[in-house]
Short mmCIF file of C-alpha atoms and ligand atoms in Angstrom, two decimals:
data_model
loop_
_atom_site.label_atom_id
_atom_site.label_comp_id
_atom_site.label_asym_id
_atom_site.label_seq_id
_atom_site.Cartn_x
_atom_site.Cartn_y
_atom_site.Cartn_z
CA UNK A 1 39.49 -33.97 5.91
CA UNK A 2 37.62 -36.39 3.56
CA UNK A 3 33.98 -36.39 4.98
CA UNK A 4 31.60 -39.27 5.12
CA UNK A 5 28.35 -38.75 2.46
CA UNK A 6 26.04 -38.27 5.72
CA UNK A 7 28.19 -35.27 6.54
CA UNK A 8 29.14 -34.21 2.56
CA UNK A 9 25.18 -33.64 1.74
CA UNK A 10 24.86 -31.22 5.22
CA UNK A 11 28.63 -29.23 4.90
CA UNK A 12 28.71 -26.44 3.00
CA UNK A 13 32.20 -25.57 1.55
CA UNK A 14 30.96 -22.51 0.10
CA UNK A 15 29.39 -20.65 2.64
CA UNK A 16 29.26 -17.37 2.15
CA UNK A 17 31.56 -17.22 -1.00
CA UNK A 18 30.68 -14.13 -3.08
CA UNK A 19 30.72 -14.44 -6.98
CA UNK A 20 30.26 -10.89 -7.77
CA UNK A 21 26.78 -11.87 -9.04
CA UNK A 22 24.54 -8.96 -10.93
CA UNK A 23 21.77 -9.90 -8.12
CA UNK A 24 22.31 -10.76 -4.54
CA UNK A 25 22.01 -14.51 -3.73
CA UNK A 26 18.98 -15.69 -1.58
CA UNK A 27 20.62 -15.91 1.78
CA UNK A 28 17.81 -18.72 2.46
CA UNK A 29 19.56 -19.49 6.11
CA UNK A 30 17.93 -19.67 9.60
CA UNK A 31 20.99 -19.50 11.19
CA UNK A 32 24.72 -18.11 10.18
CA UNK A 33 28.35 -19.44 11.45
CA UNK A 34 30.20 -17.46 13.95
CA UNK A 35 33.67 -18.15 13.62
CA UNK A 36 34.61 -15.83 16.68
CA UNK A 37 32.73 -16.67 20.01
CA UNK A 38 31.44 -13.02 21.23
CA UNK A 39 32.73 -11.56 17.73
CA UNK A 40 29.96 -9.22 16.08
CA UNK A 41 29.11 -11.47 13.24
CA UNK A 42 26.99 -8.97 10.90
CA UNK A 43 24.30 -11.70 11.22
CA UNK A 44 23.72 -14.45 13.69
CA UNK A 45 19.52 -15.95 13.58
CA UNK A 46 17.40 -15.01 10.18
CA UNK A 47 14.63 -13.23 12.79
CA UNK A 48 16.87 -11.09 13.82
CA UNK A 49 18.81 -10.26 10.95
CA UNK A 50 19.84 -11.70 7.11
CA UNK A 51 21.48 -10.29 4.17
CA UNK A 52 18.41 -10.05 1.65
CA UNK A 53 16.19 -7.76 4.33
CA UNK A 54 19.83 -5.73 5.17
CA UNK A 55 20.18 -5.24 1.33
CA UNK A 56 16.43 -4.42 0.76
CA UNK A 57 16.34 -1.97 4.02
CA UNK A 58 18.88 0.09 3.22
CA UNK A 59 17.30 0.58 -0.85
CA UNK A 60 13.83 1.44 1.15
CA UNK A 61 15.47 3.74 3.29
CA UNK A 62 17.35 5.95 0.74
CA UNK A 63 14.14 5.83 -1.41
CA UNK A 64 12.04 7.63 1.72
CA UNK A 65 14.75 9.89 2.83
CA UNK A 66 14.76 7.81 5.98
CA UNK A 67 17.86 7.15 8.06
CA UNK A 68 16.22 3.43 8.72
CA UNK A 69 13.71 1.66 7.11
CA UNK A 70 12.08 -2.44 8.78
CA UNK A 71 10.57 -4.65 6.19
CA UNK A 72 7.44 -6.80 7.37
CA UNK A 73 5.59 -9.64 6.36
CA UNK A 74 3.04 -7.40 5.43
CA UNK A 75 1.88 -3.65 5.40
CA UNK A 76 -0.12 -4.21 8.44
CA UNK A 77 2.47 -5.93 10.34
CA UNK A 78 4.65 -2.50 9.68
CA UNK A 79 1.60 -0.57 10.98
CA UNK A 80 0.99 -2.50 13.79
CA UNK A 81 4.60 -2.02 14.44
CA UNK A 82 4.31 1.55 14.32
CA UNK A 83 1.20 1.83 16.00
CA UNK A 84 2.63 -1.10 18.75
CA UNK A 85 5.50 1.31 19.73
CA UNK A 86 3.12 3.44 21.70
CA UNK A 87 1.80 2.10 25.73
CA UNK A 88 -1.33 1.89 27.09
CA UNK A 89 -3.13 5.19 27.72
CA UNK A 90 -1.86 6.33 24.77
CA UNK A 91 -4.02 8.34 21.97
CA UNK A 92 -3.85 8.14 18.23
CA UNK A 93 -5.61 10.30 15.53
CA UNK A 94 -6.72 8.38 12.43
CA UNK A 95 -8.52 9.19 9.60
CA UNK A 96 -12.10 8.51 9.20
CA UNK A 97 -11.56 6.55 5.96
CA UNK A 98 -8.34 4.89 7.30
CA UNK A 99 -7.33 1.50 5.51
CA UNK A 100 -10.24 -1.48 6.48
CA UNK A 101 -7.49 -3.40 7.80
CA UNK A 102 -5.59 -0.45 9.90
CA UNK A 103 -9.14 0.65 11.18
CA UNK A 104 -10.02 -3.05 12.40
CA UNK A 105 -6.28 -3.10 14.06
CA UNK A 106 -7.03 -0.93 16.26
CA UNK A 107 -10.28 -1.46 16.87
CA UNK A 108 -10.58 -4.86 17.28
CA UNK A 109 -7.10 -5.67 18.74
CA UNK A 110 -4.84 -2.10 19.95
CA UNK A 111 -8.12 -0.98 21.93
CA UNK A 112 -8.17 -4.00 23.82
CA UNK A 113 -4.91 -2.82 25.11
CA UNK A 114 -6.17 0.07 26.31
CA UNK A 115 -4.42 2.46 23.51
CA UNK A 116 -6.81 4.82 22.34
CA UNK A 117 -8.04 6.13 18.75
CA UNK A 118 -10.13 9.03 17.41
CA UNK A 119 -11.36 9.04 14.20
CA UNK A 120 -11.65 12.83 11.99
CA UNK A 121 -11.71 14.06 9.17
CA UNK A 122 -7.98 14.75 8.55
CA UNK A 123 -8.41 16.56 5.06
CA UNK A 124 -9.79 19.45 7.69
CA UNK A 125 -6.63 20.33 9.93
CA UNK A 126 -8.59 22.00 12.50
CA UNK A 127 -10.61 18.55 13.41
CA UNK A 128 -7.12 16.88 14.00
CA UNK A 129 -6.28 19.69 16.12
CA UNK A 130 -9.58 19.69 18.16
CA UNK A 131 -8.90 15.99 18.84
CA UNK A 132 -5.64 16.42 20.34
CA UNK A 133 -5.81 15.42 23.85
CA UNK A 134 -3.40 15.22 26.93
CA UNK A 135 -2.25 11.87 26.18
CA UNK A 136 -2.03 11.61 22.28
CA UNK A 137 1.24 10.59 20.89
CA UNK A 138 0.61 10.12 16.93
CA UNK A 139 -1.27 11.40 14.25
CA UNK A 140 -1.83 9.14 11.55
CA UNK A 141 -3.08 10.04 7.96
CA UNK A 142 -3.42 8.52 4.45
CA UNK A 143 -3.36 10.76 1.79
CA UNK A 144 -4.98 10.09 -0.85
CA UNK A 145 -6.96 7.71 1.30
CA UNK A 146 -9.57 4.91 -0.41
CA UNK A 147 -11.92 4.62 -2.12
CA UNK A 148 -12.66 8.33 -2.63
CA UNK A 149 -8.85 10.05 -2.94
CA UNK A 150 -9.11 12.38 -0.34
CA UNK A 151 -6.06 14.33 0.30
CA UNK A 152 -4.57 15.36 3.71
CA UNK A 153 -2.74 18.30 3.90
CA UNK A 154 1.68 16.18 5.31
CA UNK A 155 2.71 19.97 5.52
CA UNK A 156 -0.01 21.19 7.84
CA UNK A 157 -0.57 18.02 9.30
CA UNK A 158 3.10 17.77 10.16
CA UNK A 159 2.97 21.26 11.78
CA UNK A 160 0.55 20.41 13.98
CA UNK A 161 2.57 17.54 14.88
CA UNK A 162 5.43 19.64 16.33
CA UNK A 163 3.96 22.38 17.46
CA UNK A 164 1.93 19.92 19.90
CA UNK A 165 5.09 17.42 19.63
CA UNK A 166 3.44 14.58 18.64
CA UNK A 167 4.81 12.29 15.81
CA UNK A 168 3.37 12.02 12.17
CA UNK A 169 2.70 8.76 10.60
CA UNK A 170 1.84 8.54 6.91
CA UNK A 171 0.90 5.72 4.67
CA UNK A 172 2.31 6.45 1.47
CA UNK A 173 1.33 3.22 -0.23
CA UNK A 174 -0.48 4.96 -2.92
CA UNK A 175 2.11 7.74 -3.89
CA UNK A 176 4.84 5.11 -3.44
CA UNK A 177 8.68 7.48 -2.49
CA UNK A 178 8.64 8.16 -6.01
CA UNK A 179 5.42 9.81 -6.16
CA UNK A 180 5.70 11.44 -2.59
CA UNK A 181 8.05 12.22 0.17
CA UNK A 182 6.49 12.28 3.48
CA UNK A 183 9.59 12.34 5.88
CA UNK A 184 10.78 15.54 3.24
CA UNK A 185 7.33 17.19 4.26
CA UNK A 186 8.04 16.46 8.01
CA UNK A 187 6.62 13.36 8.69
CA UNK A 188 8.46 11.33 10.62
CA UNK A 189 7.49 7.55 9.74
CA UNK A 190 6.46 6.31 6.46
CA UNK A 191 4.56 3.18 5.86
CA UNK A 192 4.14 1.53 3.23
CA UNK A 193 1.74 -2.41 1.71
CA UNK A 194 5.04 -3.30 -0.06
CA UNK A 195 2.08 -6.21 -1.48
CA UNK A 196 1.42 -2.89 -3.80
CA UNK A 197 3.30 -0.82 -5.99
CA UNK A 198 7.05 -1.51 -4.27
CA UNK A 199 6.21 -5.26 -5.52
CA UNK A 200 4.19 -4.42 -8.26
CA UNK A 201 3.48 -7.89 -9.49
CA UNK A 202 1.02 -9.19 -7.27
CA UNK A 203 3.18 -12.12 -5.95
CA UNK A 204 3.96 -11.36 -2.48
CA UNK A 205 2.45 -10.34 0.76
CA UNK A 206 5.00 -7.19 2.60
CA UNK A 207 4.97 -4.19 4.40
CA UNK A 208 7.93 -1.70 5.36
CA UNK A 209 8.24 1.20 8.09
CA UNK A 210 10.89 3.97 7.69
CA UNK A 211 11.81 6.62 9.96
CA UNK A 212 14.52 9.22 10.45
CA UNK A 213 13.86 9.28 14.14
CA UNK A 214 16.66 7.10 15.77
CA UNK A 215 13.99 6.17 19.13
CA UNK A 216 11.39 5.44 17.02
CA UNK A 217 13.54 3.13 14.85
CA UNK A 218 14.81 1.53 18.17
CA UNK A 219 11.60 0.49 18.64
CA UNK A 220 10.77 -0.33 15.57
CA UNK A 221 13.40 -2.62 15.28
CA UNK A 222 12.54 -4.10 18.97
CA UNK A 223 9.10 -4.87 17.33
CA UNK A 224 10.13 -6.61 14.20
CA UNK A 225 12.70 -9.04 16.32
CA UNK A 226 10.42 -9.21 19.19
CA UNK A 227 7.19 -9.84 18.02
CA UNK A 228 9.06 -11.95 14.63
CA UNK A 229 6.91 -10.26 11.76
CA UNK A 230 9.96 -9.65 9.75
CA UNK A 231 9.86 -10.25 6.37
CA UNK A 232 11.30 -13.55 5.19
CA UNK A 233 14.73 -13.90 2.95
CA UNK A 234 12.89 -14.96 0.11
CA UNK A 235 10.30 -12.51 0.09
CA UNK A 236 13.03 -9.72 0.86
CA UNK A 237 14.98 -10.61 -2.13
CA UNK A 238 12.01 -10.69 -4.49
CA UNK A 239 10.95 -7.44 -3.47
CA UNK A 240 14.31 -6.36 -3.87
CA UNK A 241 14.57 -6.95 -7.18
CA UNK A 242 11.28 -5.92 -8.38
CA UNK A 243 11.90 -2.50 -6.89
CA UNK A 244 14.51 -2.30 -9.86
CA UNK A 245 11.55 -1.42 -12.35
CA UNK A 246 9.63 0.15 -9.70
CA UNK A 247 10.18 3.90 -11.78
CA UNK A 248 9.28 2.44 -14.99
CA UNK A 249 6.40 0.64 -13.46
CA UNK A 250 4.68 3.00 -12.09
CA UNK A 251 5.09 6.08 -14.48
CA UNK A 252 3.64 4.11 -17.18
CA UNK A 253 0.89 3.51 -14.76
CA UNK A 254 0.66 6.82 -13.68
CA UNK A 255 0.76 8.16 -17.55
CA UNK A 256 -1.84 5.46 -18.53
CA UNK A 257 -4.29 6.53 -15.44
CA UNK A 258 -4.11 10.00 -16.69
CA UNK A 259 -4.85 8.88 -20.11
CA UNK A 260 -8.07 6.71 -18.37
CA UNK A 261 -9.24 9.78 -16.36
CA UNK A 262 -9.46 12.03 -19.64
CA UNK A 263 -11.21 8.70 -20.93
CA UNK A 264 -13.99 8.73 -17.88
CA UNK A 265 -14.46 12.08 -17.18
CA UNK A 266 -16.09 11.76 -20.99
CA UNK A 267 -18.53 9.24 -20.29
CA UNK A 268 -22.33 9.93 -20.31
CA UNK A 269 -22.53 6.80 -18.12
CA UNK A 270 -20.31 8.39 -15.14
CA UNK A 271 -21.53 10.28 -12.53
CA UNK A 272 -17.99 10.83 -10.69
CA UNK A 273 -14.33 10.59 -11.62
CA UNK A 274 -11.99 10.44 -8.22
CA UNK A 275 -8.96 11.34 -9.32
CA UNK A 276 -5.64 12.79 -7.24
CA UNK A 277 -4.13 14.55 -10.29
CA UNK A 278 -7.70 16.68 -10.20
CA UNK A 279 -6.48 18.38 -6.48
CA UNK A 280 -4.47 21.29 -6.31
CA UNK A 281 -3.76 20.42 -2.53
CA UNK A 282 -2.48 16.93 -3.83
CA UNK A 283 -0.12 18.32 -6.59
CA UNK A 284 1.38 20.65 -4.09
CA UNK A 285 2.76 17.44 -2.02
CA UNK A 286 3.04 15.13 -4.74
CA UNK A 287 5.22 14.84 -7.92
CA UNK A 288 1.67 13.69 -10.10
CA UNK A 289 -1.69 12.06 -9.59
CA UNK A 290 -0.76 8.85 -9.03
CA UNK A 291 -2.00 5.53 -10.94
CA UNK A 292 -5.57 4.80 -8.69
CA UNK A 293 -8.59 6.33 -9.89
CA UNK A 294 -12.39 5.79 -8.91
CA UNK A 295 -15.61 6.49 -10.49
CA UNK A 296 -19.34 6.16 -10.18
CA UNK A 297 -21.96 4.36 -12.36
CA UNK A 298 -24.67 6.85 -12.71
CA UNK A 299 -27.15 3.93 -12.37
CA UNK A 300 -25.25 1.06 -9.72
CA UNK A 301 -27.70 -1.53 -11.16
CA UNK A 302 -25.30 -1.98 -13.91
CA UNK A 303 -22.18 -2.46 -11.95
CA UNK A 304 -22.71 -6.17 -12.58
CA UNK A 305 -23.44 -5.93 -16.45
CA UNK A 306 -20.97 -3.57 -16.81
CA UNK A 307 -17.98 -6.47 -15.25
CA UNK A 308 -19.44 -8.83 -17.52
CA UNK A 309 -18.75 -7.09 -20.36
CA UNK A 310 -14.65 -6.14 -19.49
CA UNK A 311 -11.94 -7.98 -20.76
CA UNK A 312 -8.72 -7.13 -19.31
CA UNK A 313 -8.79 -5.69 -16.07
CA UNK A 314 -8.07 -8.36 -13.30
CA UNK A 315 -11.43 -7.83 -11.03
CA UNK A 316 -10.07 -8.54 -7.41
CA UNK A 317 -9.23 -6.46 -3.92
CA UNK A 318 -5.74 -5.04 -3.92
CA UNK A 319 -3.70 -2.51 -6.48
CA UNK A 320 -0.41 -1.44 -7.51
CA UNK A 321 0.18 -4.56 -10.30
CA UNK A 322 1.85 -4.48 -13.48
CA UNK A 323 -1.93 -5.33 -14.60
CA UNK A 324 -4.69 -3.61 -13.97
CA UNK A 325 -7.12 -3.96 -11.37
CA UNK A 326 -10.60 -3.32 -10.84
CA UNK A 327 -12.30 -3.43 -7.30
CA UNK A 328 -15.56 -3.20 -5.97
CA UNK A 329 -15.38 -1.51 -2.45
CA UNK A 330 -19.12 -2.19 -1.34
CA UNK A 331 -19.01 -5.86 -2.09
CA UNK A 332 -14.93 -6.03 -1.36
CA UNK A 333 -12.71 -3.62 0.88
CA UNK A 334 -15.46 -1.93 2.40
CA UNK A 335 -17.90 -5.12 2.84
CA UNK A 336 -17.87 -5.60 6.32
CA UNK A 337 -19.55 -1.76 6.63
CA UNK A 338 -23.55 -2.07 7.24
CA UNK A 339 -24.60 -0.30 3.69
CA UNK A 340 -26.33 2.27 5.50
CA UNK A 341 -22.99 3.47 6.56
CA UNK A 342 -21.44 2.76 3.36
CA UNK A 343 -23.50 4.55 1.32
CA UNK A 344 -23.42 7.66 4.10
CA UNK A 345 -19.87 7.59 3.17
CA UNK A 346 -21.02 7.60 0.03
CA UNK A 347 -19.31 3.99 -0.70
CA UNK A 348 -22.42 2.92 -2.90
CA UNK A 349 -23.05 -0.25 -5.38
CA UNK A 350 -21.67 2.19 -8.27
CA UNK A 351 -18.31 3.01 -7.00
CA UNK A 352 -15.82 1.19 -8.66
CA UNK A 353 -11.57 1.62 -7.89
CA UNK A 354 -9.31 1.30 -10.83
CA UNK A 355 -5.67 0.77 -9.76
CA UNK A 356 -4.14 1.00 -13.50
CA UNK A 357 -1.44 -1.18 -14.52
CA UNK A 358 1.11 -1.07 -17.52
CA UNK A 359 -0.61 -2.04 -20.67
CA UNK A 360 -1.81 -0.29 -23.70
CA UNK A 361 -3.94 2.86 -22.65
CA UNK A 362 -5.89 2.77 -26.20
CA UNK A 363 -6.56 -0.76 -25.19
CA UNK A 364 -7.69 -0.13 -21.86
CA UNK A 365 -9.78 2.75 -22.64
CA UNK A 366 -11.34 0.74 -25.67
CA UNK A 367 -12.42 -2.02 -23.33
CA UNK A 368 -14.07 0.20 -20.54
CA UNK A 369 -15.69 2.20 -23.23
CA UNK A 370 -17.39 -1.51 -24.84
CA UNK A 371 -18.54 -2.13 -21.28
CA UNK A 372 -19.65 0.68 -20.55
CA UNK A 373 -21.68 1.00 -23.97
CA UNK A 374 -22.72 -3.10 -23.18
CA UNK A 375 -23.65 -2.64 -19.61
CA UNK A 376 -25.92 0.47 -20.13
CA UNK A 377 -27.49 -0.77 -23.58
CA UNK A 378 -31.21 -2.04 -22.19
CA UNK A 379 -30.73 -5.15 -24.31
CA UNK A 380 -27.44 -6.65 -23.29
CA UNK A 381 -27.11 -10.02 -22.45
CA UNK A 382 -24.13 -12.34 -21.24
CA UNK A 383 -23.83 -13.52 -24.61
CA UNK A 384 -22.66 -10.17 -26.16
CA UNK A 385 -19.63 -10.57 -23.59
CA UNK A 386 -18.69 -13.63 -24.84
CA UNK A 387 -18.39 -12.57 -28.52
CA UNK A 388 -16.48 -9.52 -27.21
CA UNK A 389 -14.06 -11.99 -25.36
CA UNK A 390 -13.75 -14.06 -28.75
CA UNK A 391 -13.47 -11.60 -31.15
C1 PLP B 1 -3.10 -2.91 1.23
C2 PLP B 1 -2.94 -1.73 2.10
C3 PLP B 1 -2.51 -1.88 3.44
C4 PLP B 1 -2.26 -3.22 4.08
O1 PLP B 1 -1.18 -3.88 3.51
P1 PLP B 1 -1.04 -5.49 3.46
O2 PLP B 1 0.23 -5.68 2.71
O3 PLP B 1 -2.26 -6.00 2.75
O4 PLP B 1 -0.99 -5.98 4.85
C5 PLP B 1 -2.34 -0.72 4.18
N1 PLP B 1 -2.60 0.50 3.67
C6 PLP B 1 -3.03 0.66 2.42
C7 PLP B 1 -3.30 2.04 1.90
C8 PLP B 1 -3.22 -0.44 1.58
O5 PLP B 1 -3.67 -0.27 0.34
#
């Protein structure tokens, strides 16, 4: 049939010809053709279904050791996901240093629906078990949580979890499912800020949920059509393929932090080094420290003197980039906290996060050391910065 230009520029010839490409096309379709009425075509409406999330959900899920793994616009939307799968009346334990974001989810929005959260200490087992109720369904932990790397026991916290059959949620966004393997320590859903390390290039916004529990991925899956927080085609596919250098990424981050926490732990200006690698409870779950460390000015009115005077580190909220990243939890994850409950939680002025990326460690460790040296020498001024940045 020879076809009119008006209909040449819309018909597409090629759909869905394969050319045995190294990386998946972007499947950047709304909507696919179903050439049998009724017939099971793998995928019918982009919400519900496309090739790039199928490709990138199936990668996710062998990394976890899940049997099926959702990808969501981003690692909240996975968590409300998880969290969404329970009813009203229900009863979740979280950790008292739970995620800003996953703490104002359900207390701002989940609560309103009448599901119900108590906040413990989960790094002591026996205050999760004391706060199982009647009608509690999940425990939910963090480990190592933010800013101050405490670790929660997935073994023990996982026992309790059957032996009162609940179900264990962990968010393993730090450790990444190279680092740690909840679901192998008897968790039964990982989640996961795919914005972090999975991505590792600060470029996109995503979240993923994996499970080996086929009811809970039911739902799961009932969530991420229903409510339509899936992740888009586009972003799947990028994510996809910067998962490929997601081992190299992140064990030359994890060597360089290791090199940075030697570094620290050195410095007279220092009163603190938070550092996963430093926990015998944390190595006993986890293949290494990780690549997020924190640490405290001994005097938190040179925080600001002491930013001035970097060079490389990127100075913003979020972690997990090929570069590194410096935040400042009192004035950026943890603002919305009145100080006097930040600094009971001892979230003070001082208390920098570094979430280290993937270049030189001598480099790094040179230009924290000629901060910390600027910022704590009485006489600094912004101009010394400047000749540091120029020379
Ligand atoms: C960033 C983050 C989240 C939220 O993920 P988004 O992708 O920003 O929605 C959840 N948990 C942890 C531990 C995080 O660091």
């Amino acid at each position: 049939m020879s076809l009119s230009k008006e209909t040449e520029v819309i018909f597409d010839a090629r759909r869905g010809i394969d050319y045995d490409s190294a990386n998946p096309p972007l499947y950047d379709s709304s909507t696919f053709h179903q050439k049998t009425l009724g017939g099971g075509a793998p995928f019918d409406y982009a919400r519900s279904g496309n090739p790039n999330r199928a490709l990138l959900e199936e990668k996710l899920a062998k990394l976890e050791g899940g049997s099926h793994a959702f990808a969501y616009a981003s690692g909240i939307a996975a968590i409300s996901a998880v969290l969404l799968t329970l009813n009203t009346g229900d009863h979740v334990i979280l950790p008292d240093d739970v995620y800003g974001g996953t703490f104002r989810l359900t207390e701002q929005i989940l609560t309103r629906f009448d599901i119900q959260f108590s906040t413990v200490n989960t790094t002591h087992l026996q205050e999760i078990e004391q706060a199982i109720q009647d009608n509690t369904k999940l425990i939910y932990i963090e480990t190592p949580s933010n800013p101050l790397f405490k670790i929660t026991d997935i073994r023990g916290a996982a026992d309790i979890a059957r032996h009162h059959q609940l179900l264990l949620a962990v968010d393993n966004t730090f450790m990444t499912p190279l680092g740690q393997s909840p679901l192998a320590l008897g968790a039964d859903i990982v989640v996961h800020s795919a914005t972090k390390f999975l991505s590792g290039h600060s470029d996109i916004i995503a979240g993923v949920a994996i499970t080996n529990n086929a009811k809970v991925a039911d739902a799961l899956y009932l969530l991420q059509n229903g409510t339509g927080t899936a992740l888009s085609a586009q972003d799947s596919w990028t994510l996809a393929k910067h998962l490929k250098t997601l081992p190299v990424r992140f064990n030359q981050s994890v060597e360089n932090a290791k090199k940075l926490y030697e570094a620290l732990h050195q410095r007279d200006e220092i009163a603190e080094v938070y550092y996963p690698g430093n926990s015998d409870l944390h190595l006993s779950q986890a293949h290494h420290g990780g690549a997020v460390l924190g640490f405290r000015l001994k005097d938190e009115t040179k925080a600001q003197a002491f930013v001035d005077a970097l060079s490389l580190p990127l100075v913003s909220v979020s972690l997990g980039g090929v570069e590194t990243i410096l935040s400042h939890p009192a004035t950026m994850s943890h603002a919305a906290i009145p100080k006097e409950v930040r600094d009971a939680r001892n979230i003070t002025f001082g208390l920098f996060r570094l979430s280290v990326g993937i270049e030189s460690a001598d480099e790094l460790i040179s230009d924290l050391n000629y901060a910390f040296k600027e910022a704590f020498n009485e006489s600094t001024t912004r101009q010394i910065t400047e000749q540091h940045l120029s020379s």
